[in-house]
Short mmCIF file of C-alpha atoms (C1' of nucleotides) in Angstrom, two decimals:
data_model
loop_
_atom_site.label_atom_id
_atom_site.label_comp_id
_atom_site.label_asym_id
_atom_site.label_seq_id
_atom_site.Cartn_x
_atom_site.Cartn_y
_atom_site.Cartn_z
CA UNK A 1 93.44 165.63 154.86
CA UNK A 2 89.71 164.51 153.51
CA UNK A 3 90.36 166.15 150.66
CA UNK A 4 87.20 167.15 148.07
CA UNK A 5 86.93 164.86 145.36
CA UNK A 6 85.82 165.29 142.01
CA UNK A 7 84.28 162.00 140.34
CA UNK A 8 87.63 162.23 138.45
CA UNK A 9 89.76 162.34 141.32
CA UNK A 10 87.64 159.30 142.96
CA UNK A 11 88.64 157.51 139.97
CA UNK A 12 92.13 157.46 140.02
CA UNK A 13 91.90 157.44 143.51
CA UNK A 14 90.58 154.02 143.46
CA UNK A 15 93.25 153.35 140.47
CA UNK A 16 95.84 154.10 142.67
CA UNK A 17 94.38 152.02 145.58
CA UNK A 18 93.88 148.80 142.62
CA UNK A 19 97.80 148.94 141.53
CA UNK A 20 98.88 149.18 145.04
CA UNK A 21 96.84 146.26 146.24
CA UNK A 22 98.23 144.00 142.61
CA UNK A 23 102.11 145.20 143.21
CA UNK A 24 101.63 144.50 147.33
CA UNK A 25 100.06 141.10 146.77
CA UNK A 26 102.78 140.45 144.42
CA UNK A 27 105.67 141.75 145.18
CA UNK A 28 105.32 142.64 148.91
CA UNK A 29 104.38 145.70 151.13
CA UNK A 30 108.21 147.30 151.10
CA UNK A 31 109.83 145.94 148.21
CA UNK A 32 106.54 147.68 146.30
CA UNK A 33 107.85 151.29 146.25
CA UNK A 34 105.42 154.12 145.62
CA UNK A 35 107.32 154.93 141.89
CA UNK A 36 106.31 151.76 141.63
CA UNK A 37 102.38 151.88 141.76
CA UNK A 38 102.17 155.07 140.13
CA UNK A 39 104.71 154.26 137.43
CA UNK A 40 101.92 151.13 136.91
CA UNK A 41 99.38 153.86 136.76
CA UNK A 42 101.22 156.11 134.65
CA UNK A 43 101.31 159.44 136.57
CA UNK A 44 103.70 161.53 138.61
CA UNK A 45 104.62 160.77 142.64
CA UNK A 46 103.20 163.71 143.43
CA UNK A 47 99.68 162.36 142.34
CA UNK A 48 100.24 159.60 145.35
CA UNK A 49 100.53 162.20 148.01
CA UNK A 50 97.37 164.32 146.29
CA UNK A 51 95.45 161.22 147.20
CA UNK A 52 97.19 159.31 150.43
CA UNK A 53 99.02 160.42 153.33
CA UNK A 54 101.75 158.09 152.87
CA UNK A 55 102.70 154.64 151.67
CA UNK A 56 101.32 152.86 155.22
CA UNK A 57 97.97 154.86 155.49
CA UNK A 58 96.89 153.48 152.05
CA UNK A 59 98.26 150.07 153.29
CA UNK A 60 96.20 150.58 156.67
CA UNK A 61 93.29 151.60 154.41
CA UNK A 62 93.33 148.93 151.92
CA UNK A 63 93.22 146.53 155.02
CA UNK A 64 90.50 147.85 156.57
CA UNK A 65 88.30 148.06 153.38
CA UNK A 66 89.25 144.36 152.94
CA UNK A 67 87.91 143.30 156.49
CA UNK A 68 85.22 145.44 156.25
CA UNK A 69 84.20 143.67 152.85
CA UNK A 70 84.54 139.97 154.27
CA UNK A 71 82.53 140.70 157.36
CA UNK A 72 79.55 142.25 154.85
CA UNK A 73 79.56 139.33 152.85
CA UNK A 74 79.65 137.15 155.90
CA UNK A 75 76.52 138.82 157.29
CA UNK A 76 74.68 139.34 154.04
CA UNK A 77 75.15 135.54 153.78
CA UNK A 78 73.82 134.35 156.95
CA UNK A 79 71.43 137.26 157.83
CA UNK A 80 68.25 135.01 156.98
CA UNK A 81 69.62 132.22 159.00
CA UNK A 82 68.05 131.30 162.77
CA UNK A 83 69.81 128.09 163.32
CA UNK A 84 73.04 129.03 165.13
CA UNK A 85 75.14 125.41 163.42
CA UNK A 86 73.93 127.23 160.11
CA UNK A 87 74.75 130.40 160.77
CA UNK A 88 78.54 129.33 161.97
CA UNK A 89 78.72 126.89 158.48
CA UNK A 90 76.82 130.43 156.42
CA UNK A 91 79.77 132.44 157.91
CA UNK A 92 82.56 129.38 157.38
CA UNK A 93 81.25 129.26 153.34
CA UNK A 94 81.26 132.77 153.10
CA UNK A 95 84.68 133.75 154.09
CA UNK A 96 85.95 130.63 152.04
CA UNK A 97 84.06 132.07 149.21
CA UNK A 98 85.15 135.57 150.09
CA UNK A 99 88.94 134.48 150.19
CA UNK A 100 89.22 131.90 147.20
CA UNK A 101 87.31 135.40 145.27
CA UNK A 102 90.11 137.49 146.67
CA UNK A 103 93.23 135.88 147.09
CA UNK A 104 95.15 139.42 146.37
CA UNK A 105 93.57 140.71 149.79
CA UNK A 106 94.22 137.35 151.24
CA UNK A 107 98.37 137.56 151.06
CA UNK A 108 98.04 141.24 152.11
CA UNK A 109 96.29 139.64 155.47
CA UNK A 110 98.99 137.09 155.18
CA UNK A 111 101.77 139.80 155.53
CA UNK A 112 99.70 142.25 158.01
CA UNK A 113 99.90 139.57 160.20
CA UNK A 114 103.11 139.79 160.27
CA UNK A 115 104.50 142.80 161.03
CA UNK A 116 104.23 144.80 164.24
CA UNK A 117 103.06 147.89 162.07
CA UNK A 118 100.16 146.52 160.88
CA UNK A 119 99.37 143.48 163.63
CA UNK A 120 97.35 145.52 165.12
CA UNK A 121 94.69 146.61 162.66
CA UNK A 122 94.67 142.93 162.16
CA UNK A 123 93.76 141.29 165.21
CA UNK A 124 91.48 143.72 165.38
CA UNK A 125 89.01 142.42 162.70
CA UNK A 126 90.56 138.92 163.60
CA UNK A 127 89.02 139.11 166.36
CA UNK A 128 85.85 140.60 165.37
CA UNK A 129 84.81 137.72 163.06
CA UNK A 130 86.36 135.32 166.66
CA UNK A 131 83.74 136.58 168.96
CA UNK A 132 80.91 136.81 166.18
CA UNK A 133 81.67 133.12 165.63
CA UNK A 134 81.71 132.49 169.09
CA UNK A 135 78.92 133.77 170.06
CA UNK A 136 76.80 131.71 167.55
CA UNK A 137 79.02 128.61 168.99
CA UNK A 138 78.03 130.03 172.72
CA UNK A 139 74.44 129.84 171.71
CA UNK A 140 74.68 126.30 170.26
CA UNK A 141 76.45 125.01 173.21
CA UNK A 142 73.44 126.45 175.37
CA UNK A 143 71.10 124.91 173.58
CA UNK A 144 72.90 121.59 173.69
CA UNK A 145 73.70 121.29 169.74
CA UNK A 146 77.36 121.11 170.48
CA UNK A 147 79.82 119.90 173.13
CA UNK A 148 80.60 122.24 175.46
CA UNK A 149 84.27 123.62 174.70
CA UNK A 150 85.24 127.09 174.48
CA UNK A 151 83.63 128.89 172.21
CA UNK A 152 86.30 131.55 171.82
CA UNK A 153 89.43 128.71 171.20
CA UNK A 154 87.15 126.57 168.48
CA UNK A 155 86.17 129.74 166.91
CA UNK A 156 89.99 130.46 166.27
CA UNK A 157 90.17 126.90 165.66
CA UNK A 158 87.41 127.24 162.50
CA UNK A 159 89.21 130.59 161.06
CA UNK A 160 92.77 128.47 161.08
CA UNK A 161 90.95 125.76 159.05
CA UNK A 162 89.34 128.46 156.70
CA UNK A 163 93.13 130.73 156.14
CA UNK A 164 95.08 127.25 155.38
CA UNK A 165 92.81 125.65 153.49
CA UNK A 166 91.99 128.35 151.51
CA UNK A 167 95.58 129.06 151.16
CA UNK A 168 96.65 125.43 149.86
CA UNK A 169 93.62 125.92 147.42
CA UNK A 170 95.28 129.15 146.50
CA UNK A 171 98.55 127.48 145.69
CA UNK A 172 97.17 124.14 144.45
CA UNK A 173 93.59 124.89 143.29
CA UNK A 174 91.80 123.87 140.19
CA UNK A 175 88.76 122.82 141.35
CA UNK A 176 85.06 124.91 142.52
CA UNK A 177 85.24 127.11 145.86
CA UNK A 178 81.99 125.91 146.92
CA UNK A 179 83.53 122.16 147.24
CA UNK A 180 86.88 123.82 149.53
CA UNK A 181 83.72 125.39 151.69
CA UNK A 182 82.46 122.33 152.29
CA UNK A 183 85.76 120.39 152.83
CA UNK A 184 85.85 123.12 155.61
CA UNK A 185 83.11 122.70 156.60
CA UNK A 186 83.26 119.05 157.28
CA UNK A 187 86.58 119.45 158.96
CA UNK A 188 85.62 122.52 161.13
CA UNK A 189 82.28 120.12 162.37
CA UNK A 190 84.24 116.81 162.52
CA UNK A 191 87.27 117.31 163.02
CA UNK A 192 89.80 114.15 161.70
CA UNK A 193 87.89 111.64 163.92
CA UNK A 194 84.97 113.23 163.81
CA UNK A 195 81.59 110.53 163.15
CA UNK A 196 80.93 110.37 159.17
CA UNK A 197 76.95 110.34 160.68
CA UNK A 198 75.60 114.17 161.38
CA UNK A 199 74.55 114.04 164.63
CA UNK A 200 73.26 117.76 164.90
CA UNK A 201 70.55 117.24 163.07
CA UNK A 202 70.33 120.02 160.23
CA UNK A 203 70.39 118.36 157.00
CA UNK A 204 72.63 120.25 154.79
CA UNK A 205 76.23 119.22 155.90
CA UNK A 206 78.20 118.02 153.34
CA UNK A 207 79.27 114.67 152.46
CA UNK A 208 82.29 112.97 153.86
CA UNK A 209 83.66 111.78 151.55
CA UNK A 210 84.69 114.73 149.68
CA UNK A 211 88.08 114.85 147.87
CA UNK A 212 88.98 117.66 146.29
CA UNK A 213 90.64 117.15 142.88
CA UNK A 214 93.22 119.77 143.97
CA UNK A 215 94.85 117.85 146.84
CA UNK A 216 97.99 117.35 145.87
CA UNK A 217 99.98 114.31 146.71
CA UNK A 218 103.57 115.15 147.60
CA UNK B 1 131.70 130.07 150.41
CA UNK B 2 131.74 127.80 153.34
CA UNK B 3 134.44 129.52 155.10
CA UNK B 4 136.91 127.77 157.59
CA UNK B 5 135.57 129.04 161.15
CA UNK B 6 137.76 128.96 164.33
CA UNK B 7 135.52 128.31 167.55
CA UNK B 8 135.58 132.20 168.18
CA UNK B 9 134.19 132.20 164.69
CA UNK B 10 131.28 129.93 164.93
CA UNK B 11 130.41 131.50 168.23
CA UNK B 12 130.26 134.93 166.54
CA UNK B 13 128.38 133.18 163.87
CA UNK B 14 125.34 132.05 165.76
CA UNK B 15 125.49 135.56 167.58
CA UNK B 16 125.06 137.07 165.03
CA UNK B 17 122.53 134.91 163.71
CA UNK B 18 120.66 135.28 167.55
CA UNK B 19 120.76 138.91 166.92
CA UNK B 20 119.39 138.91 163.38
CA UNK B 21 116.17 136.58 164.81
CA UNK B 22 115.47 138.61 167.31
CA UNK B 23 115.23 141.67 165.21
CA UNK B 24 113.69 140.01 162.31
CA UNK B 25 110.57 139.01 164.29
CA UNK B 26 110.75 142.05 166.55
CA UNK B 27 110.71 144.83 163.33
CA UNK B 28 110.12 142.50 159.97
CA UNK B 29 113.06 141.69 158.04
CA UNK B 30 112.54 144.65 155.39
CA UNK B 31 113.04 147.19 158.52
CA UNK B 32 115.67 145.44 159.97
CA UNK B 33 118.83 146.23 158.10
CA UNK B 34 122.24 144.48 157.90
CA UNK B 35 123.74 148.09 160.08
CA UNK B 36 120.85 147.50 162.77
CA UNK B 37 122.04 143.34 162.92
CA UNK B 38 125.54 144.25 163.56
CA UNK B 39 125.14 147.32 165.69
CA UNK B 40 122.93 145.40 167.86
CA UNK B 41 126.05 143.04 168.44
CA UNK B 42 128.49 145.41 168.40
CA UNK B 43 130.94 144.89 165.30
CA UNK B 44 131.27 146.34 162.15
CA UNK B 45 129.47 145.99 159.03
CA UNK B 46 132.58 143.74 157.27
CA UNK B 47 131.78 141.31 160.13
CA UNK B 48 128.20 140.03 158.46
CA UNK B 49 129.82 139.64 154.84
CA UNK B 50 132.39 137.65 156.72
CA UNK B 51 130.27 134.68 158.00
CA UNK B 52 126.98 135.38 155.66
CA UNK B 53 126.49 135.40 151.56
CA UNK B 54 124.07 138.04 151.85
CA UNK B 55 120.99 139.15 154.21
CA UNK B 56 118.98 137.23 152.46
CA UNK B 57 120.82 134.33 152.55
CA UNK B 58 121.11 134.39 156.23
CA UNK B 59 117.30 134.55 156.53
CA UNK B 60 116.97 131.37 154.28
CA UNK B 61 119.38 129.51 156.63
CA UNK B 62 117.17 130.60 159.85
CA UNK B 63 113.80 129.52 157.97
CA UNK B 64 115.42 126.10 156.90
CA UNK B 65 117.05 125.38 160.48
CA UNK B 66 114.02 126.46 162.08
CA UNK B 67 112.01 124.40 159.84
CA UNK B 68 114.29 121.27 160.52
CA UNK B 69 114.68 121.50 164.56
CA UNK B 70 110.32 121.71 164.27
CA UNK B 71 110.77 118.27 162.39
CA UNK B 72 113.33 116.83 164.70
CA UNK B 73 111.37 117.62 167.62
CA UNK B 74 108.24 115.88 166.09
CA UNK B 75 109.95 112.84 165.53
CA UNK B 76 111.61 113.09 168.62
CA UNK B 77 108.09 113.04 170.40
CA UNK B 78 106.39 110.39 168.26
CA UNK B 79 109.52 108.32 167.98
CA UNK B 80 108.41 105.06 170.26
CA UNK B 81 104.51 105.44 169.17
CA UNK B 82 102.83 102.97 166.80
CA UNK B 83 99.30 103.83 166.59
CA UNK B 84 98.70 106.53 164.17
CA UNK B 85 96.16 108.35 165.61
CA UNK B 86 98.61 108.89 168.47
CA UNK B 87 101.59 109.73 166.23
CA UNK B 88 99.38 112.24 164.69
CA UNK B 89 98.49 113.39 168.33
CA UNK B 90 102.13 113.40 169.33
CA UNK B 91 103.26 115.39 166.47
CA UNK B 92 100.78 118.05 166.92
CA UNK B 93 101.34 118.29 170.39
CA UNK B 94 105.08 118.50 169.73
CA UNK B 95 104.30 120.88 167.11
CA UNK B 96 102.17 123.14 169.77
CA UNK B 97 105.23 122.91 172.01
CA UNK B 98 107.58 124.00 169.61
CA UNK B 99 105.86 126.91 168.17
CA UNK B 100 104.71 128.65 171.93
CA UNK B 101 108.37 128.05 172.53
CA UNK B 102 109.92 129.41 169.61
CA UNK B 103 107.53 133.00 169.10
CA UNK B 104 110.40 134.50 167.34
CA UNK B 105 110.53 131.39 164.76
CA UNK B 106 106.93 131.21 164.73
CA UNK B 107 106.78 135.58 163.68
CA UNK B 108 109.47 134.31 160.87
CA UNK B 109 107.52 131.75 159.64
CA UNK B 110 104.33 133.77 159.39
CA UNK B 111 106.24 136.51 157.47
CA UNK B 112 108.40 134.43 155.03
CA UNK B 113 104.79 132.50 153.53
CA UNK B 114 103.56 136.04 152.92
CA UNK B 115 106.56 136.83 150.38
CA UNK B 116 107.37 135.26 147.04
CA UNK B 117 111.23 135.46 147.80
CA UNK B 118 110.82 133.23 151.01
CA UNK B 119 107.55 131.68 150.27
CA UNK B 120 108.90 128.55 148.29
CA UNK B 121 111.60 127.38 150.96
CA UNK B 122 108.26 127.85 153.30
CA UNK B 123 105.96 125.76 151.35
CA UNK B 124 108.79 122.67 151.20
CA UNK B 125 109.03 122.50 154.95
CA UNK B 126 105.08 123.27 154.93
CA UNK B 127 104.27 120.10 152.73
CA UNK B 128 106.99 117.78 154.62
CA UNK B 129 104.82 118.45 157.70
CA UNK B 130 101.68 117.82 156.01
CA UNK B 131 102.70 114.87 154.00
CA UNK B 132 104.05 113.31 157.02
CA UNK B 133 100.92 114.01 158.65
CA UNK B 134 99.04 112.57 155.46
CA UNK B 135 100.90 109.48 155.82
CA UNK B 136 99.38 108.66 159.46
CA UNK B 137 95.87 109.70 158.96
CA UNK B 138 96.19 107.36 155.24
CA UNK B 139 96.91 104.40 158.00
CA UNK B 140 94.11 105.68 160.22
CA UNK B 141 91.83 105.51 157.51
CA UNK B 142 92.84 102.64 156.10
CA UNK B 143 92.56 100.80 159.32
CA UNK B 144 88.93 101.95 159.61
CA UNK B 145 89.98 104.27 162.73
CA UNK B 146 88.56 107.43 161.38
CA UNK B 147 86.09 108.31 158.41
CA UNK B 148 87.52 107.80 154.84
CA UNK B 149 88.56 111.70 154.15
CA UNK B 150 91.38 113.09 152.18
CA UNK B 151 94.23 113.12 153.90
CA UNK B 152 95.95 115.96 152.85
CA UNK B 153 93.08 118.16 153.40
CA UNK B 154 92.70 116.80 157.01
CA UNK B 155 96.64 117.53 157.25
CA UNK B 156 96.09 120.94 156.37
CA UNK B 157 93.07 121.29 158.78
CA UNK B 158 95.60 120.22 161.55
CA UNK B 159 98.46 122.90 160.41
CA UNK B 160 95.65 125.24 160.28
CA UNK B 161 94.28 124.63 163.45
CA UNK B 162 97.66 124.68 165.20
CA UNK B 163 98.96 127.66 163.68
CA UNK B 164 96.08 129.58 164.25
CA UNK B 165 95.28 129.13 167.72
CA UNK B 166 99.28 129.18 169.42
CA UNK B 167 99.19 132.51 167.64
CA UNK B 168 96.22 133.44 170.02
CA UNK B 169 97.89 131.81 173.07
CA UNK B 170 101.38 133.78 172.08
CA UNK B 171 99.22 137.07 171.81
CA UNK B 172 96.88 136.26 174.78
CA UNK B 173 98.96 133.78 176.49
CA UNK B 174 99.55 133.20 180.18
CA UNK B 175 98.37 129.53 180.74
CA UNK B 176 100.11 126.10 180.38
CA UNK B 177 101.34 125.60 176.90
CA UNK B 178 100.15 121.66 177.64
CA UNK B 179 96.95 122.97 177.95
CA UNK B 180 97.11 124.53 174.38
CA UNK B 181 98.36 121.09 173.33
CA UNK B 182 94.71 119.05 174.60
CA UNK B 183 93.03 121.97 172.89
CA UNK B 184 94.49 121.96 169.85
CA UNK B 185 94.05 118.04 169.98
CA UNK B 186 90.84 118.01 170.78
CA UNK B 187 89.61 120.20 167.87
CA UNK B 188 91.54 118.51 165.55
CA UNK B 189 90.24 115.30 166.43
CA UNK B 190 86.27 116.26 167.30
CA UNK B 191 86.09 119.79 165.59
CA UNK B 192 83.13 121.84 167.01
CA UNK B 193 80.02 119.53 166.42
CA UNK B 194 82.42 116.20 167.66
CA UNK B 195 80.75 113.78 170.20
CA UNK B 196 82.08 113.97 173.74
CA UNK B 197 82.64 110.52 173.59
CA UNK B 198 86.23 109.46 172.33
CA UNK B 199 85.27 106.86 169.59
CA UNK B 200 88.64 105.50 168.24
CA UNK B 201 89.14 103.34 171.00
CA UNK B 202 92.57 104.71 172.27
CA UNK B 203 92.08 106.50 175.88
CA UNK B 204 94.58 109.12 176.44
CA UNK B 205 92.36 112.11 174.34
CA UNK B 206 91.86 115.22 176.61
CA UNK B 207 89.20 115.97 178.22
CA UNK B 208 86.35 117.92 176.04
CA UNK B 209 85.70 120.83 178.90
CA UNK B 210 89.17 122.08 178.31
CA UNK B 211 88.72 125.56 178.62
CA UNK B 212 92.02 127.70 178.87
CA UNK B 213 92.62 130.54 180.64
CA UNK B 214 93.71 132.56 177.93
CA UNK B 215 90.54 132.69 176.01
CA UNK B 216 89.59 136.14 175.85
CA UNK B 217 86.18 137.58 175.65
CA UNK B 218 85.67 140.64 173.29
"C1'" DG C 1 159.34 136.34 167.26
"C1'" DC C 2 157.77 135.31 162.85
"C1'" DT C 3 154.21 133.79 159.69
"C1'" DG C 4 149.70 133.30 157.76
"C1'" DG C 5 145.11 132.80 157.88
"C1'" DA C 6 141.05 134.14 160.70
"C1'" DA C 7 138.72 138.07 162.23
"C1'" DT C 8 137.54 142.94 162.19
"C1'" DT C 9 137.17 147.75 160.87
"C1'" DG C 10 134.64 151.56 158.81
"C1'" DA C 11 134.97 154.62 154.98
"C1'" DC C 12 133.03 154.28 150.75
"C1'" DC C 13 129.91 153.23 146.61
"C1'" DG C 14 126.00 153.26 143.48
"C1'" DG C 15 121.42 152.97 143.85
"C1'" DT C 16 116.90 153.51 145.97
"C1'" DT C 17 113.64 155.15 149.17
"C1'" DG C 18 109.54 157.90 151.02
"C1'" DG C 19 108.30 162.27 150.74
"C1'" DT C 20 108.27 167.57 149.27
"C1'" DC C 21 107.11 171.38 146.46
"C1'" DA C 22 106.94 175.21 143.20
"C1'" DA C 23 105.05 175.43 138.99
"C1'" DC C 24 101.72 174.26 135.84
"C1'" DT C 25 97.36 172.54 133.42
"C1'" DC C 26 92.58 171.41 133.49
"C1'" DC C 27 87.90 172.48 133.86
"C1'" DC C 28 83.70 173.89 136.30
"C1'" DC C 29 81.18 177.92 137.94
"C1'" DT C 30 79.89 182.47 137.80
"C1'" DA D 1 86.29 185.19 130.02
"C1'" DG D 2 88.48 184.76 134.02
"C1'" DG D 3 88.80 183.19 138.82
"C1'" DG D 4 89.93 179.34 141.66
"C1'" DG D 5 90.23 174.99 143.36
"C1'" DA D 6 91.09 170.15 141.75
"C1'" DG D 7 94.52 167.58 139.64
"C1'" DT D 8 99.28 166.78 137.91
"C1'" DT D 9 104.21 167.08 137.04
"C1'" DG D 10 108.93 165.59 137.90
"C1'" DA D 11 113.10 167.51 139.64
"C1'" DC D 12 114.82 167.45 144.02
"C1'" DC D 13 116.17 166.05 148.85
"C1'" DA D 14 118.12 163.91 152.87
"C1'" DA D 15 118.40 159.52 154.56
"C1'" DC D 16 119.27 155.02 154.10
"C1'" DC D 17 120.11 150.63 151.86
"C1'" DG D 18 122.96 146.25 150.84
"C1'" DG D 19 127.27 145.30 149.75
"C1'" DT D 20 132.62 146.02 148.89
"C1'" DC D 21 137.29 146.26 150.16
"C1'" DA D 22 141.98 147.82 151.39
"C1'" DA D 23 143.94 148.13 155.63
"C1'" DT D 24 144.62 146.44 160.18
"C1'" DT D 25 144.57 143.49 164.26
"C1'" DC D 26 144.42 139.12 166.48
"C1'" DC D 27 146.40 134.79 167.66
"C1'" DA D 28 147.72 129.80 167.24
"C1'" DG D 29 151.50 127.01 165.49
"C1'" DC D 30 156.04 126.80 164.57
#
DNA sequence: GCTGGAATTGACCGGTTGGTCAACTCCCCT
DNA sequence: AGGGGAGTTGACCAACCGGTCAATTCCAGC
């Protein structure tokens, strides 16, 4: 394996890895076969297994790349940020942003999630961006910005907010990403009963009264 | 269809159906094939087609059962309450309940909103809970109980919230499902910035130092 | 003990799957 | 110009898939 790559070979490399991240998203990891994607690229099966191990490495690999991608945007975003509030609402924005921008990636989460297989690598960035929240949400508590709950159970509680809203935007949305971050935003803070006065003391919360035009009435 | 069933027949039904759950959530339902289902009970293949249309078919009718015994449950729970902010407790609390007792269920659901095939029957159950949900905050709102959000969105945050964190109590899990219950509450209600202080008058909110013992540190 | 529908069997089918491989072309480097 | 590794082809393979069905057994009601 590691095989030497001409800038050619990068390129369809990367082809390859585009068609199977469309047919996954769209289709689903096994109904997707590999004659599939490369049928969508136009080349033999043989080019697959030039490029990939198998069907599940790329799969694995295409995962990865994805968390790997979310958490850099997440720290590029917040990197210049002190306050620990606005680094937990930089990092809530960004992976709104992040997932509303790649809501392929998003369903292939969705599935990963799913299935023992891939679980694993899963959790394992779940629970990356978990404690990184957390510890920003450990730091507020200390400093008496916050209530003091567990930081590790609200920081799950934040990313839960973030995946379903983004996903009802995904199947409803018409509206701008930056308003769903703040819907989140206010939720994640607030809560249902939260206070519609910010009491934390950081200015740029959003306003309460935000209704998305893409909430749907059923 | 709809085939006349003697009681030996409905009780190989629903083992059969047992079976197929258990593998489902266990291996994915693309890995789990229609020889594993009926080895696993013991009978031959001819057996399946006999009490189900097709595999798929089957899984629809475990999704939509599922889906209805969640709801039944809820309104079970919420049945004698007439304040909405504690129907809205009550049915996430039931809906906590439900899902750290049912992980098999819970796996199904998470896989069948990842695939187009399953996905609609998902999001129909999906927006019954949220709607329902909708319906109660509306009333909160209305009544001046909580800050004038949209509803929907808020119903979502809840769903999100829920899902999200008895997934980390079913991977992490070892306390008092209760417990997960008050947690789950209390973030929905307060989210991470929320006062301490309960503001909507009613008294039986948990307390805000919950802090279970399946909260892992990274 | 006969009858008829419920229940069960497992060989069988056409199609598909992930993966292999010998053969071949392409193209850069010397 | 020719050597050699990168890139490509598509026939091929064994295994497996969901689903069918003629044949057989089981058993309750008469």
């Amino acid at each position: 394996m590691a095989r030497q790559l001409t800038s050619k070979g990068r390129q369809r490399r990367s082809q390859l890895i585009n068609q199977a991240t469309r047919r996954f998203a769209s289709d689903g990891y096994h109904p997707t076969s590999v004659a599939d994607i490369v049928g969508g690229v136009g080349v033999g099966k043989g080019v697959f297994y030039w490029y990939f191990e198998s069907k599940e490495q790329l799969f694995l690999e295409i995962l990865r790349d994805a968390q790997k991608d979310l958490r850099r945007c997440q720290r590029n975003s917040t990197a210049d940020l002190t306050d620990p509030v606005d680094r937990i609402e930089g990092g809530i924005r960004a992976g709104v942003i992040w997932m509303v921008g790649n809501p392929d990636l998003r369903r292939l989460f969705e599935f990963a999630r799913s299935e023992d297989t891939f679980a694993k690598a899963m959790k394992v960035g779940e629970a990356t961006l978990v404690s990184d929240a957390a510890q920003h949400l450990r730091i507020a508590i200390d400093a008496g910005r916050i209530p003091d709950r567990d930081p590790q159970a609200l920081a799950h509680g934040i990313l839960g907010v973030t995946n379903q809203l983004t996903m009802a935007y995904m199947d409803h949305g018409d509206g701008d990403p930056a308003e769903v971050g703040d819907l989140v935003v206010s939720i994640c803070r607030n809560g249902f009963a939260g206070l519609s006065d910010d009491l934390t003391g950081d200015s740029n919360s959003p306003a309460m009264t935000v209704k998305p035009t893409w909430s749907r009435s059923v």
